[in-house]
């Protein structure tokens, strides 16, 4: 059978197939769309025949392009719905966190140890903190937490400020989470840097206000959103470290393959981190700056910590492994 | 685009053995820049992977589109701000900026077309290394890691280095997500066969499938080259033809003719002759 015979014989089926694929691509599959899988398999056989019979590139290229079109239509992924999202929050994310418990401890240590160390150092010697913050940093802290009354609430008096600050926190903090994750590609160094840097800087800020500012204004402001924001950052660091460790210690896989596998495992972590940081932005935007009794604000902060720790350790325990 | 530079490379180059892709076995195509992927349907498709220059162009287009969207939004919201207050508007713009920065490529690539508007304009598409459409998770991974690819200082130095160091032009985000950027439509390569010799010559030795294909492609494209170029290429396979220069060319042609003849007549009535998918 020559090329021409082969084409003549199958021309009609190919035209029919092209019509079906085109309708699918336009998003208007007709009533006969159910025939597409069969037509697709037929076309695959035609392509295989054309390849093995050496019918030449003109024909194989054409069939190849058509098979790719159909393949992309038939193997499209279904959109994830709300149930999927709810399942992720209730089961997938906490399970992923517990699966990576070693990284959870490591990243927490990398963040909290310098935080506490720098904060405590302010009591003995303020020079460290001054060197870390710099004059601009100290001026900014004075502006926000320096005086007697609640300056943050004053800054938020104009209409719409809360919403603006919420959007600013989303853009800034979630962006930092994503960069912390991406930094993991540098063998984990980028993620470690972000965690360490933020630990030192925030520790310095807290230490400075404790020593030279109005600690109550500071701690009542940060208490509400701190658990979500800080742990969100730590979790983003975990996601980055997962990538970095895959490059450093790929085990028995080739490095590229280990990286792809690690990215799959890191995905729930970075999504969860973004959610936590988003939640923190809501709290920071609409709650933290409200003029309310200090006791209530500290209470909300403690409740946040308890809730998060309970969520991390208990949620999704009774359900089977969601990642399988 | 110069896809078929070394049409006979497969005749003598010792290519790498099949390597593991993300899920299926992906064989490295030795004849040209196309990537052969075997589908579950048992057939091999060929993807043409896009190079870094074209992708940089697509990125520039996307940047332009986002810039225009931001400017138009700023003007529109600025007018709206007179009515509802500047602070609300500033917040909304910050949010829009965040979404455009991180989620613009994710949403478009996870969508039906598998491509951002910039990629669509240039005829590109993101697929898994196996050729199937990418998942939302893969779109997230490859685009969140864009930040490292953009290092240092948004020059895309890391991404470019990674593209040039990998066989399938994958930047770091692509490697982690297991994706490749391909041409959505493969334009057929030009072919112009030289006149066939009258007597087919049987192959002296058995050739692998790739080698046979190289031989047939040589014949199909021989008409595009000058006689000197034809001889130059045929000389690379003089071990097979047993001759060099013009006699070598016509011997290779005769062998290619024999191969096609044999395969096609076997196809007409032989073992795998009849249509296997009759209704």
Short mmCIF file of N, CA and C in Angstrom, two decimals, chain A residues 168-182 194 236 270 274 277, chain B residues 98 101-102 144 147:
data_model
loop_
_atom_site.label_atom_id
_atom_site.label_comp_id
_atom_site.label_asym_id
_atom_site.label_seq_id
_atom_site.Cartn_x
_atom_site.Cartn_y
_atom_site.Cartn_z
N UNK A 168 -1.70 45.09 51.63
CA UNK A 168 -0.25 45.23 51.69
C UNK A 168 0.38 44.00 52.33
N UNK A 169 -0.25 43.52 53.42
CA UNK A 169 0.31 42.35 54.10
C UNK A 169 0.24 41.12 53.21
N UNK A 170 -0.85 40.99 52.47
CA UNK A 170 -0.96 39.84 51.56
C UNK A 170 0.20 39.88 50.57
N UNK A 171 0.35 41.02 49.91
CA UNK A 171 1.36 41.11 48.86
C UNK A 171 2.76 40.90 49.43
N UNK A 172 3.02 41.54 50.55
CA UNK A 172 4.37 41.48 51.11
C UNK A 172 4.67 40.12 51.74
N UNK A 173 3.79 39.70 52.64
CA UNK A 173 4.13 38.52 53.45
C UNK A 173 3.98 37.23 52.66
N UNK A 174 2.92 37.12 51.88
CA UNK A 174 2.78 35.90 51.08
C UNK A 174 3.88 35.85 50.02
N UNK A 175 4.24 37.01 49.49
CA UNK A 175 5.36 37.06 48.55
C UNK A 175 6.64 36.56 49.20
N UNK A 176 6.86 36.92 50.46
CA UNK A 176 8.07 36.45 51.17
C UNK A 176 8.00 34.93 51.33
N UNK A 177 6.81 34.41 51.64
CA UNK A 177 6.66 32.95 51.74
C UNK A 177 7.10 32.28 50.44
N UNK A 178 6.61 32.81 49.33
CA UNK A 178 6.91 32.19 48.04
C UNK A 178 8.40 32.28 47.73
N UNK A 179 9.02 33.40 48.11
CA UNK A 179 10.45 33.52 47.86
C UNK A 179 11.24 32.59 48.77
N UNK A 180 10.74 32.43 50.00
CA UNK A 180 11.41 31.49 50.90
C UNK A 180 11.39 30.09 50.31
N UNK A 181 10.25 29.73 49.75
CA UNK A 181 10.12 28.42 49.09
C UNK A 181 11.09 28.32 47.92
N UNK A 182 11.08 29.32 47.06
CA UNK A 182 11.94 29.27 45.87
C UNK A 182 13.41 29.25 46.26
N UNK A 194 16.23 33.22 54.71
CA UNK A 194 15.02 33.98 55.04
C UNK A 194 14.58 33.72 56.48
N UNK A 236 6.68 27.71 55.11
CA UNK A 236 7.24 28.01 53.79
C UNK A 236 8.71 27.61 53.75
N UNK A 270 3.67 24.60 50.81
CA UNK A 270 3.73 26.00 50.41
C UNK A 270 2.31 26.56 50.27
N UNK A 274 0.86 29.66 52.45
CA UNK A 274 0.21 30.83 51.86
C UNK A 274 -1.14 31.07 52.52
N UNK A 277 -0.56 32.52 56.01
CA UNK A 277 -0.11 33.91 55.94
C UNK A 277 -1.26 34.81 55.50
N UNK B 98 -0.20 41.80 43.43
CA UNK B 98 0.21 40.50 43.97
C UNK B 98 -0.30 39.36 43.09
N UNK B 101 1.47 39.20 39.78
CA UNK B 101 2.86 38.78 39.92
C UNK B 101 2.98 37.27 40.09
N UNK B 102 2.14 36.70 40.93
CA UNK B 102 2.33 35.28 41.27
C UNK B 102 1.35 34.35 40.59
N UNK B 144 6.16 29.45 40.88
CA UNK B 144 6.68 30.00 42.14
C UNK B 144 8.20 29.95 42.13
N UNK B 147 11.15 32.78 40.57
CA UNK B 147 11.97 33.77 41.25
C UNK B 147 13.45 33.37 41.27
#
